[in-house]
Coordinates of C-alpha atoms in Angstrom, one line a residue:
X278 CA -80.6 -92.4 12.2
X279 CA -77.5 -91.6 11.0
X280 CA -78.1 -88.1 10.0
X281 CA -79.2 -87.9 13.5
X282 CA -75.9 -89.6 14.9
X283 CA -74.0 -87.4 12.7
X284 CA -75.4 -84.1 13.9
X285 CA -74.7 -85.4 18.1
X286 CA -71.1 -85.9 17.1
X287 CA -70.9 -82.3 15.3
X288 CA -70.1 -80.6 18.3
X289 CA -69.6 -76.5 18.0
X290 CA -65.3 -76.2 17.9
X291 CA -66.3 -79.1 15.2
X292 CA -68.9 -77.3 13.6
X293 CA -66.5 -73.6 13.3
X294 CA -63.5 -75.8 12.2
X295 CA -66.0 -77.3 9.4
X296 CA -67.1 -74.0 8.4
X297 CA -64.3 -71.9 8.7
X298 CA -62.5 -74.4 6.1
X299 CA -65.6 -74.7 3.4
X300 CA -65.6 -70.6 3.3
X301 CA -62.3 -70.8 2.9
X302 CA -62.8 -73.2 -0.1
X303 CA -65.1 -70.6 -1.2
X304 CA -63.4 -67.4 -1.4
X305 CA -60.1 -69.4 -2.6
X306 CA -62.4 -70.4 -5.7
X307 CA -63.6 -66.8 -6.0
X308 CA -60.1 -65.4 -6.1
X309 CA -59.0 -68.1 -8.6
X310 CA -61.7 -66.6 -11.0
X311 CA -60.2 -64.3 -13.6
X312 CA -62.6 -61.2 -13.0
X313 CA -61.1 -61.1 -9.4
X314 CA -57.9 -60.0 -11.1
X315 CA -56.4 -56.2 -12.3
X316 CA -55.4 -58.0 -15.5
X317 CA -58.3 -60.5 -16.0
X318 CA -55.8 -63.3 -16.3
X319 CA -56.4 -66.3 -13.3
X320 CA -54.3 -66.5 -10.0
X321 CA -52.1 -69.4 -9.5
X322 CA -54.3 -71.5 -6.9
X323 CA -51.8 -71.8 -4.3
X324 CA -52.3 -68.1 -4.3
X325 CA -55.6 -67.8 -4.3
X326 CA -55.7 -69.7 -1.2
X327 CA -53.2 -68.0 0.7
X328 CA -55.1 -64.8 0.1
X329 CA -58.1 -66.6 0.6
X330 CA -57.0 -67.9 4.4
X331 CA -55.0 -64.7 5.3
X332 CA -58.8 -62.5 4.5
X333 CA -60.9 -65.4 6.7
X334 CA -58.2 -65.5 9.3
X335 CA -58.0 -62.1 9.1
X336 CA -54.3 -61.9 9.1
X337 CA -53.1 -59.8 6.2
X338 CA -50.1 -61.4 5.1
X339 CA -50.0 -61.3 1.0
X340 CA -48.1 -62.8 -1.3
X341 CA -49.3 -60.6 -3.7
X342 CA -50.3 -56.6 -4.0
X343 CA -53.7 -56.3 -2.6
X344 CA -54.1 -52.8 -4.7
X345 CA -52.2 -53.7 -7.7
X346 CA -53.3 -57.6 -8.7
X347 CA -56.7 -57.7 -7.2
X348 CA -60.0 -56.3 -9.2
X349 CA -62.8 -54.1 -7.2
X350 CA -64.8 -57.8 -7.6
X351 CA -61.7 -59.4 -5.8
X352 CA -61.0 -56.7 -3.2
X353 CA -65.2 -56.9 -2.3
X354 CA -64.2 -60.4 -1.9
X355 CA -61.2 -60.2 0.1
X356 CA -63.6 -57.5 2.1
X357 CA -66.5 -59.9 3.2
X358 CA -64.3 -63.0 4.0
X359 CA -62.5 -60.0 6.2
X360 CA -65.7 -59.5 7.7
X361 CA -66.9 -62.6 8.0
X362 CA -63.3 -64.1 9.8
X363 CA -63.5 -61.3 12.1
X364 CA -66.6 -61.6 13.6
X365 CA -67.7 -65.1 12.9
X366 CA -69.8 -66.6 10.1
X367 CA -72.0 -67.6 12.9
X368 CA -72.4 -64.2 13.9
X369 CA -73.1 -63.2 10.7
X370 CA -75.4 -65.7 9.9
X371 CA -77.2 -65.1 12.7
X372 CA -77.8 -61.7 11.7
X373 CA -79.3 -62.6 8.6
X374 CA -81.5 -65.2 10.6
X375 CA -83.1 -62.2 13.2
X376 CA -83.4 -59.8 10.3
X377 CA -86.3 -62.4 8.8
X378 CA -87.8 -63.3 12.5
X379 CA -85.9 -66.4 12.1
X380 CA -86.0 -68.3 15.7
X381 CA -82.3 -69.2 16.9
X382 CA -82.3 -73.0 18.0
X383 CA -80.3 -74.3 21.0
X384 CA -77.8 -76.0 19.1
X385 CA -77.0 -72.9 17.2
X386 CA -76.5 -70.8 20.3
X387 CA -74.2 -73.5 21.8
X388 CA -71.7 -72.4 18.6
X389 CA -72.8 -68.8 19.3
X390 CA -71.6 -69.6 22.6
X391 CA -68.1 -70.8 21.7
X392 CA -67.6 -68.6 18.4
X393 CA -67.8 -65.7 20.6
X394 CA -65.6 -67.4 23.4
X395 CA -68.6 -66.9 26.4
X396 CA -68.8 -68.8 29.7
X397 CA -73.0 -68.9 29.5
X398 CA -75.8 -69.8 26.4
X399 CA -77.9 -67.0 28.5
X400 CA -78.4 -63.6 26.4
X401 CA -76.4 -65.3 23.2
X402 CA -78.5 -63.4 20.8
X403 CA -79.0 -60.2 22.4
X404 CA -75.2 -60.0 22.5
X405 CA -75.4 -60.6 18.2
X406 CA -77.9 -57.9 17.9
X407 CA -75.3 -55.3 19.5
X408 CA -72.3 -56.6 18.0
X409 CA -74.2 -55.7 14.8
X410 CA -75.2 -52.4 15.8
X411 CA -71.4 -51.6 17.1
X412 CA -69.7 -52.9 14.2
X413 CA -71.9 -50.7 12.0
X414 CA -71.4 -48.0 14.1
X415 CA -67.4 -48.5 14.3
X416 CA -66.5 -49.2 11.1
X417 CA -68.7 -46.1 9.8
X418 CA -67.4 -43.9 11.9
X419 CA -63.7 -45.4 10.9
X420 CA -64.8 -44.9 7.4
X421 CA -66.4 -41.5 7.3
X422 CA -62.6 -40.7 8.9
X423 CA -60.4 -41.8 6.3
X424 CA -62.8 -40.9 3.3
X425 CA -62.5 -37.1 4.6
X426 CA -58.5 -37.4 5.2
X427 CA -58.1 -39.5 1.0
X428 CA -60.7 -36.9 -0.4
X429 CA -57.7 -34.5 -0.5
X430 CA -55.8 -36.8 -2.4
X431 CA -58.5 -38.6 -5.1
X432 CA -62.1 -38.2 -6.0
X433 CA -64.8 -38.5 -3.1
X434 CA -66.1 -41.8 -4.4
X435 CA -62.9 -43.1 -4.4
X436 CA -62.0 -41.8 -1.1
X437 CA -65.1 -43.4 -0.1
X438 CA -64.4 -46.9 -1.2
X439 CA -60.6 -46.6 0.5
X440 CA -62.0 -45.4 3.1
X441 CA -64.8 -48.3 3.6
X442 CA -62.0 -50.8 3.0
X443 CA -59.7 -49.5 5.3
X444 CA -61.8 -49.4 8.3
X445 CA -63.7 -53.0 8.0
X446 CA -59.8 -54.1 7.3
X447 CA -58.2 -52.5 10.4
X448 CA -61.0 -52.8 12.6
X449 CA -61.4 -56.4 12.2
X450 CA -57.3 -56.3 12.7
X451 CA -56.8 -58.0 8.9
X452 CA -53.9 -55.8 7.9
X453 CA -55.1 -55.2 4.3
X454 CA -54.9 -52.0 2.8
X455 CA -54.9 -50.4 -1.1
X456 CA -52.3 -47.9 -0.4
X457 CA -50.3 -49.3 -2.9
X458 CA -52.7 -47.3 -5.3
X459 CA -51.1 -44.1 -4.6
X460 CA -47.7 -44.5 -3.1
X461 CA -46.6 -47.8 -5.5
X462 CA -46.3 -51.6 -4.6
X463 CA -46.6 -53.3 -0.8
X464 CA -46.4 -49.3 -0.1
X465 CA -48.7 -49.8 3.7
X466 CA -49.2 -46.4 5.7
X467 CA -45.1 -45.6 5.7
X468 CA -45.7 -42.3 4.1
X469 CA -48.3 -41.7 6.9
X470 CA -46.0 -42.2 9.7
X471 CA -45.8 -38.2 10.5
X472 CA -49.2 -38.0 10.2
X473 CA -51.7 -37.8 13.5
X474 CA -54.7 -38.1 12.2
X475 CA -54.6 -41.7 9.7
X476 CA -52.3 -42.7 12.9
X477 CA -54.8 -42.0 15.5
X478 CA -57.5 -43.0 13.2
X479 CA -56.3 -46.4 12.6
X480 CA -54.8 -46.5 16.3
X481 CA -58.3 -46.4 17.5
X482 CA -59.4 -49.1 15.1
X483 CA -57.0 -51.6 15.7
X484 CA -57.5 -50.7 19.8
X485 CA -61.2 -51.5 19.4
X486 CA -61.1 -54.2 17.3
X487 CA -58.8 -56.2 19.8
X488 CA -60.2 -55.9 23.1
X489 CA -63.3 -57.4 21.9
X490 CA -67.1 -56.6 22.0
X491 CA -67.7 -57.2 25.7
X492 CA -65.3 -55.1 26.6
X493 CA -66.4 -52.8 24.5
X494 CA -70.2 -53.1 26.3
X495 CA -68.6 -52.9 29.3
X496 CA -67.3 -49.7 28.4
X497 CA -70.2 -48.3 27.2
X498 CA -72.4 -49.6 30.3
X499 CA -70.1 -47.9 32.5
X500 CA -71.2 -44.6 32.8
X501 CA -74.6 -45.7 34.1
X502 CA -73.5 -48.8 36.0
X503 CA -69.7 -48.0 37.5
X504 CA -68.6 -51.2 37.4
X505 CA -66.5 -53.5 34.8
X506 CA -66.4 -57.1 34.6
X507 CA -63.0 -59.3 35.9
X508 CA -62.8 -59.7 32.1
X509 CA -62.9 -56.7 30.8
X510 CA -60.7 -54.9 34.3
X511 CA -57.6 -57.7 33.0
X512 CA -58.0 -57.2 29.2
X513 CA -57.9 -53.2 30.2
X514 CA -55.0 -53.7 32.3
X515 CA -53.0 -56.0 30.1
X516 CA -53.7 -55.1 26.6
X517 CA -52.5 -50.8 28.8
X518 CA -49.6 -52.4 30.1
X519 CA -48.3 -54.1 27.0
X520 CA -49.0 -50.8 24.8
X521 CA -46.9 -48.7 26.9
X522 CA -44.3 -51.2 27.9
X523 CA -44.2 -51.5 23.6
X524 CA -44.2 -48.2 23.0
X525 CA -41.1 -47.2 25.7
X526 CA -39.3 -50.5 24.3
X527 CA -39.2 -49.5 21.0
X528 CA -38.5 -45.8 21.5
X529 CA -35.3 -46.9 23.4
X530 CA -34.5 -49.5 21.0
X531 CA -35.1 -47.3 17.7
X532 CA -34.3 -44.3 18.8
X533 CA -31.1 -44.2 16.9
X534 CA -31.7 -46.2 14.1
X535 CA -31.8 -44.2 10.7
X536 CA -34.0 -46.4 8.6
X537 CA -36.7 -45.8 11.4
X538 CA -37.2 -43.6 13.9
X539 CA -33.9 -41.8 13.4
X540 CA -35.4 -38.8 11.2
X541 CA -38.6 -38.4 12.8
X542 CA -39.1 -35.1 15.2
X543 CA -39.3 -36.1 18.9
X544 CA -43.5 -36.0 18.9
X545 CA -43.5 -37.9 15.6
X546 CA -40.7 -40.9 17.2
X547 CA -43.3 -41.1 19.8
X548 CA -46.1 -41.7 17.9
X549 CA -44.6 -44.1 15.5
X550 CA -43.1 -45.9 18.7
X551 CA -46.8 -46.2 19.8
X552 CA -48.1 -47.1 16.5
X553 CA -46.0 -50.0 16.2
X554 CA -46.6 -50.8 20.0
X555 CA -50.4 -51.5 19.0
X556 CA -50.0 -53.0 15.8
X557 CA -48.6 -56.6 17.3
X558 CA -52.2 -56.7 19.0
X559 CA -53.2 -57.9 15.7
X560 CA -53.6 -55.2 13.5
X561 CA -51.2 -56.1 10.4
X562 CA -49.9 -52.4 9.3
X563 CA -47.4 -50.4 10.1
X564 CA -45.8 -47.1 9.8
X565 CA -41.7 -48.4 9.6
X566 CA -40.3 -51.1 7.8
X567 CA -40.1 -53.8 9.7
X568 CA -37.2 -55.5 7.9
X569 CA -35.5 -52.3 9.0
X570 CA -36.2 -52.4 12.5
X571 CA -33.1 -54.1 15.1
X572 CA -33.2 -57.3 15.8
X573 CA -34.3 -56.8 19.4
X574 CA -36.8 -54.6 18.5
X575 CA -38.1 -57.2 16.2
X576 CA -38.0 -60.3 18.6
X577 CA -39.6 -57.9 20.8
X578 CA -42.0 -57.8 18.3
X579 CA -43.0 -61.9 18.3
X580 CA -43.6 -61.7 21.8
X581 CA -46.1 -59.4 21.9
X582 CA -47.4 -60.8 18.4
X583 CA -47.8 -64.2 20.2
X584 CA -49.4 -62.5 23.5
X585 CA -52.0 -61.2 21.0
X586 CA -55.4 -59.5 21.5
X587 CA -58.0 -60.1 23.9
X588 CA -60.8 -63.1 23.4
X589 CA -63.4 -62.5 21.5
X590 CA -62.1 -60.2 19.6
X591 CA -61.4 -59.8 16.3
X592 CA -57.4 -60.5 17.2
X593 CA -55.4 -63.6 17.3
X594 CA -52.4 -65.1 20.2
X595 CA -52.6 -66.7 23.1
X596 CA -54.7 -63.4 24.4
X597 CA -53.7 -61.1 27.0
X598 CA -56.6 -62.7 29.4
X599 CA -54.1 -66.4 28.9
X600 CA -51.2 -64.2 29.7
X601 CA -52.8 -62.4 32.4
X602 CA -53.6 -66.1 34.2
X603 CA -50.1 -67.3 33.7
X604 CA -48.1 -64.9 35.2
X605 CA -50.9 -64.6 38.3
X606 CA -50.0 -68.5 38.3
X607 CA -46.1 -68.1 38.3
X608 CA -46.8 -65.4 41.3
X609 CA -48.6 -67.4 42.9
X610 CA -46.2 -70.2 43.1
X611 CA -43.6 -68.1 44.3
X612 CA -45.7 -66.6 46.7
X613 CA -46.3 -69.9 48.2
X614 CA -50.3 -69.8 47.9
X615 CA -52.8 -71.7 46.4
X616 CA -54.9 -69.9 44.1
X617 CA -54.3 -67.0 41.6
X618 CA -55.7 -64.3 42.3
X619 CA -56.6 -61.3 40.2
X620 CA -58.9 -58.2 41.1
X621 CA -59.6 -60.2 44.8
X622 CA -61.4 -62.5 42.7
X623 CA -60.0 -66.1 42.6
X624 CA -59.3 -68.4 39.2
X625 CA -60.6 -71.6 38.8
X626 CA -58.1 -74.4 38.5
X627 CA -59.7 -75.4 35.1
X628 CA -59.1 -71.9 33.4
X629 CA -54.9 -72.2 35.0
X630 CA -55.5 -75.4 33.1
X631 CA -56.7 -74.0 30.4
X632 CA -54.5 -71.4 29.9
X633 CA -51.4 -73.6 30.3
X634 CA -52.8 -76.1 27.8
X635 CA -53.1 -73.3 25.0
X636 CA -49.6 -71.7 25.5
X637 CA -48.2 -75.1 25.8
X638 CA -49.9 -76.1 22.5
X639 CA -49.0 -72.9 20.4
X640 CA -45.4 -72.8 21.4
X641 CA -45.0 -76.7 20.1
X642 CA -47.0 -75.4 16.7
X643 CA -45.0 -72.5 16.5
X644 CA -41.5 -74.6 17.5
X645 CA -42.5 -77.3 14.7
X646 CA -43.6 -74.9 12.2
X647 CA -40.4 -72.6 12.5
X648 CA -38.4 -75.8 12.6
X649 CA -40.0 -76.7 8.6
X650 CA -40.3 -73.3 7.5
X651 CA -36.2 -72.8 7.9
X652 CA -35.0 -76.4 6.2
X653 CA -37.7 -75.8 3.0
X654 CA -37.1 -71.5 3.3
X655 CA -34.1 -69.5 2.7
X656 CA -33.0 -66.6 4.6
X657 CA -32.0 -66.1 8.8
X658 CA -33.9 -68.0 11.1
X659 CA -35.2 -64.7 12.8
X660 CA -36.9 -63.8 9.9
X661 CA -38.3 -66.9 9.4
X662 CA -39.4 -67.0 13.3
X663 CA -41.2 -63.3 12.6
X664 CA -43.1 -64.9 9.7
X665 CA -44.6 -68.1 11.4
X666 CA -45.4 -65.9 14.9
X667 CA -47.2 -63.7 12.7
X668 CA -49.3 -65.7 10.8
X669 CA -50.0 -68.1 14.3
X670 CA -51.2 -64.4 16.0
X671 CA -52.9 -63.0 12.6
X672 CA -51.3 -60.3 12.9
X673 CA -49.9 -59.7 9.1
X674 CA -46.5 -57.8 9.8
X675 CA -43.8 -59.4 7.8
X676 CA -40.0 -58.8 7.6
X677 CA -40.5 -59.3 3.5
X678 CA -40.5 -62.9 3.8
X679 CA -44.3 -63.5 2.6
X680 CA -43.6 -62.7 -1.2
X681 CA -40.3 -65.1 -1.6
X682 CA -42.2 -68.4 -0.2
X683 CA -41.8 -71.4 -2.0
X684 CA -45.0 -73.4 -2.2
X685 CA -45.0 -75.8 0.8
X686 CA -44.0 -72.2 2.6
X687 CA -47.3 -70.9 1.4
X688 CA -49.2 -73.6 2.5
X689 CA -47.4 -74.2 6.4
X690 CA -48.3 -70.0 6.7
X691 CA -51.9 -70.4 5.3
X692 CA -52.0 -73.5 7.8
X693 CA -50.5 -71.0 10.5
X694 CA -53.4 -68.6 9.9
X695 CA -56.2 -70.8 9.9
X696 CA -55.0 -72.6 13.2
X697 CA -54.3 -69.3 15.0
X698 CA -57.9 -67.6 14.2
X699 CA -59.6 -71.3 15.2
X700 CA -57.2 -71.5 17.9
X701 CA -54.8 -74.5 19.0
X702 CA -57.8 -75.6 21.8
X703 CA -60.4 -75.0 20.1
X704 CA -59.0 -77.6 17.1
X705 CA -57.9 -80.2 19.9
X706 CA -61.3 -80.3 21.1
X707 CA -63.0 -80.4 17.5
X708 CA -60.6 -83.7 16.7
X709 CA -60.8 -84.7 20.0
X710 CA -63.7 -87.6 21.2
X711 CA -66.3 -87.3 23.3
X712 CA -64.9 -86.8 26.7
X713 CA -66.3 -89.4 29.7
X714 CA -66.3 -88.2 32.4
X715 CA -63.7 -90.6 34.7
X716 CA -65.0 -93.3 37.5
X717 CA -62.0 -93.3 39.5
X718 CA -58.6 -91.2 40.5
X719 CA -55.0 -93.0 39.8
X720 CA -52.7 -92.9 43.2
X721 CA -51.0 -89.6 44.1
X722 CA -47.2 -90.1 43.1
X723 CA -44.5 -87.5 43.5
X724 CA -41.4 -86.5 41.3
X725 CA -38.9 -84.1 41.3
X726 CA -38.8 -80.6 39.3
X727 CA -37.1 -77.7 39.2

C-alpha cells in the first residue's frame, strides 16, 4: 500500500527532478575515479560534480581542462551524460525499452510527455523513435564534418574521435570541446575564428540543436505538407530575429575593438559577429574571448543567454516561445485588447500565465544567486552576473570566472545548471502538492499600478 501511495505522489516533473539528480550522482562518482583522469591521480569531489552537473545539464562550464585533465574513459563519460542531459534519460531509456519490444506504460509516457515539453500523451513514442533516428543522423553527419576538416591536422582515428565528440557536444548545445589538445589549455575554436567551414559546421549544430526536434519534423514535413505548426512558425521567427539582431549588435559594438573583431577582414568580422550571435542560444563555444569583448557587448550577451533556445530542445532560458508570449502580452496591453495574438491564432490565458510565472521565477533565482555569488566571489559584479546567467541558460560561455571559484561558488553554479536544464516551473511543480482544484472564487478587488 505504500509502495502504491508512493508511486501516485511521484508525479513526472518529480520523477525527472529525481532522476536527473541520481545520474548526476552517478557520473560525479565516475569522474571521481582515478582512471577518468590524464594523470591517474583522483579529482577533488567538488570537481567531479561540477563537471558532472555541467555534462547532464549540458552546459559546458569547466573548472578544469576537458582535454588536458580528463582520460578517454572520462571524456566517454562526460560524452554520454552529454547525451543523455540533452535529450532526456527518459528518451533514452525509452529507446532501449522499443529496441527489446518493450511496451511503453501510461505512466511512462505521461514523463515522456513532459520531458519532451508536449501539450498531448497521443504519438509520445512515435515522436522517440524519430528523435532517435535524427539524432543519429545529425550528429553523424556533424561528425563525418569535423573528422574530414582534423584529419589534416592528426591521424584519422583521432580525427574521428574529435570529431564524434565535437558534434554530440555541440549539437546537444554542452559547450565541451578537446581543442585544448592541439592549440594548449581552455584553447575553444579561437584559432578557428577565420575559418568557414568548423564555423558553419558548428553554426549548423548549435542552430539544430536549439530549436528542438518538432521543429525540426516540422521542417522536414514541410515539403510535402506546406504548412508549420504555431510552434514551430514563433520558434522560426524568434530564435531568426534574435540571430540577426545578435549578429548586427555585436558587429557595431566590436567592430573596433582590437582584442576581437578589430583584425579580422570584413567577411571574417561578419562571420564571427554571427558566430557569437548563435552561441548564446545555448551552445557554450566561441570564436573571441569573451573576457575581451565590451561591456555592452557582453550584457548584450546575458540577455540573449537568459532568452535561450527553443523548448524541447536541447537548450536552456526562459525559451524564445516564453519570450515570444511576453512581448505579444505587453502589445497587447498597450493595444488595448484582450488576447495575444500571434500568427491570427489566439493564446490561452494559462500559457500568459505560464509564461509570466517562469520569467518571474528565473529572474528572482538569477537576482538571488548573483546577489551570493558577489559577497563569497571576487572580481566586478558584471562578470559575476555573466557567470550565473550562463550557467541558469546552460549555455557554458564564461568571462574566466569558472576556474577561480571558491567552493560554495562551485556548488551555487552547479545548482544554477541543474535548475536551468530542469527548469524553475518544472521544479515548483515537482515540490509543489497536489493541486485541488478550487470550490469557490474570492471577491473581485481593485488596486492601483503603474
Amino acid at each position: 500500500m505504500k509502495k502504491k501511495d508512493l508511486r501516485n505522489q511521484m508525479t513526472p516533473p518529480k520523477f525527472l527532478a529525481i532522476g536527473f539528480a541520481a545520474i548526476t550522482l552517478l557520473g560525479t562518482f565516475l569522474l571521481k575515479l582515478p582512471i577518468s583522469t590524464a594523470d591517474g591521480t583522483s579529482t577533488p569531489i567538488i570537481d567531479a560534480f561540477f563537471t558532472a552537473v555541467s555534462s547532464i545539464s549540458v552546459t559546458g562550464l569547466a573548472v578544469v581542462d576537458t582535454g588536458l585533465h580528463w582520460s578517454g574513459f572520462g571524456q566517454v563519460v562526460m560524452l554520454l551524460l552529454i547525451q543523455l542531459g540533452g535529450l532526456g534519460f527518459m528518451t533514452s531509456a525509452t529507446w532501449v525499452a522499443l529496441m527489446f519490444n518493450r511496451r511503453i506504460s501510461l505512466r511512462e509516457r505521461m514523463i515522456l510527455q513532459e520531458a519532451m515539453g508536449q501539450y498531448q500523451i497521443q504519438g509520445i513514442v512515435d515522436l522517440i523513435r524519430r528523435v532517435l533516428i535524427y539524432t543519429l543522423i545529425i550528429e553523424g553527419t556533424g561528425a563525418l564534418l569535423l573528422t574530414l576538416r582534423f584529419s589534416s591536422m592528426m591521424p584519422l582515428s583521432e580525427a574521428a574521435y574529435f570529431g564524434i565528440f565535437q558534434s554530440i557536444s555541440i549539437f546537444n548545445n554542452a559547450g565541451f570541446d578537446l581543442m585544448s589538445q592541439i592549440h594548449g589549455p581552455f584553447a575553444g575554436f579561437a584559432s578557428y575564428v577565420t575559418d568557414p567551414f568548423v564555423n558553419i559546421v558548428l553554426m549548423v549544430l548549435i542552430f539544430l540543436g536549439g530549436i528542438g526536434f518538432i521543429v525540426i519534423f516540422d521542417l522536414i514535413e514541410y515539403p510535402k505538407c506546406r504548412k508549420l505548426s504555431l510552434h514551430s512558425k514563433v520558434v522560426l521567427t524568434v530564435t531568426s530575429l534574435l540571430i540577426v539582431i545578435g549578429a548586427l549588435m555585436i558587429f557595431v559594438l566590436e567592430y573596433h575593438n582590437t582584442k576581437t573583431l578589430g583584425p579580422l577582414s570584413y567577411p571574417a568580422k561578419w562571420m564571427a559577429a554571427i558566430f557569437q550571435s548563435i552561441t548564446p542560444r545555448s551552445g557554450g563555444v566561441s570564436t573571441l574571448d569573451i573576457a575581451s569583448l565590451e561591456q555592452s557587448t557582453q550584457f548584450f550577451m546575458i540577455l540573449l543567454m537568459f532568452i535561450g533556445a527553443a523548448p524541447g530542445s536541447t537548450g536552456g532560458g526562459i525559451k524564445v516561445t516564453t519570450f515570444a508570449v511576453l512581448i505579444g502580452a505587453v502589445i497587447t496591453m498597450i493595444q488595448g485588447k484582450r488576447d495575444v495574438v500571434l500568427y491570427r491564432h489566439r493564446i490561452s490565458q494559462a500559457v500568459v500565465y505560464r509564461s509570466v510565472t517562469l520569467t518571474i521565477l528565473s529572474l528572482l533565482l538569477l537576482v538571488g544567486a548573483s546577489m551570493f555569488l558577489s559577497i563569497t566571489e571576487s572580481g566586478e559584479f558584471l562578470r559575476i552576473l555573466f557567470e550565473a546567467v550562463s550557467a541558469f541558460g546552460t549555455v557554458g560561455l564564461s568571462m574566466g570566472l569558472t576556474g577561480e571559484l571558491s567552493g560554495i561558488g562551485k556548488i551555487t553554479i552547479a545548482l544554477l545548471m541543474f535548475l536551468g536544464r530542469l527548469g524553475p516551473l518544472t521544479l515548483a511543480y515537482a515540490i509543489s502538492r497536489k493541486n485541488s482544484k478550487e470550490l469557490y472564487r474570492h471577491p473581485e478587488g481593485r488596486i492601483t499600478i503603474g
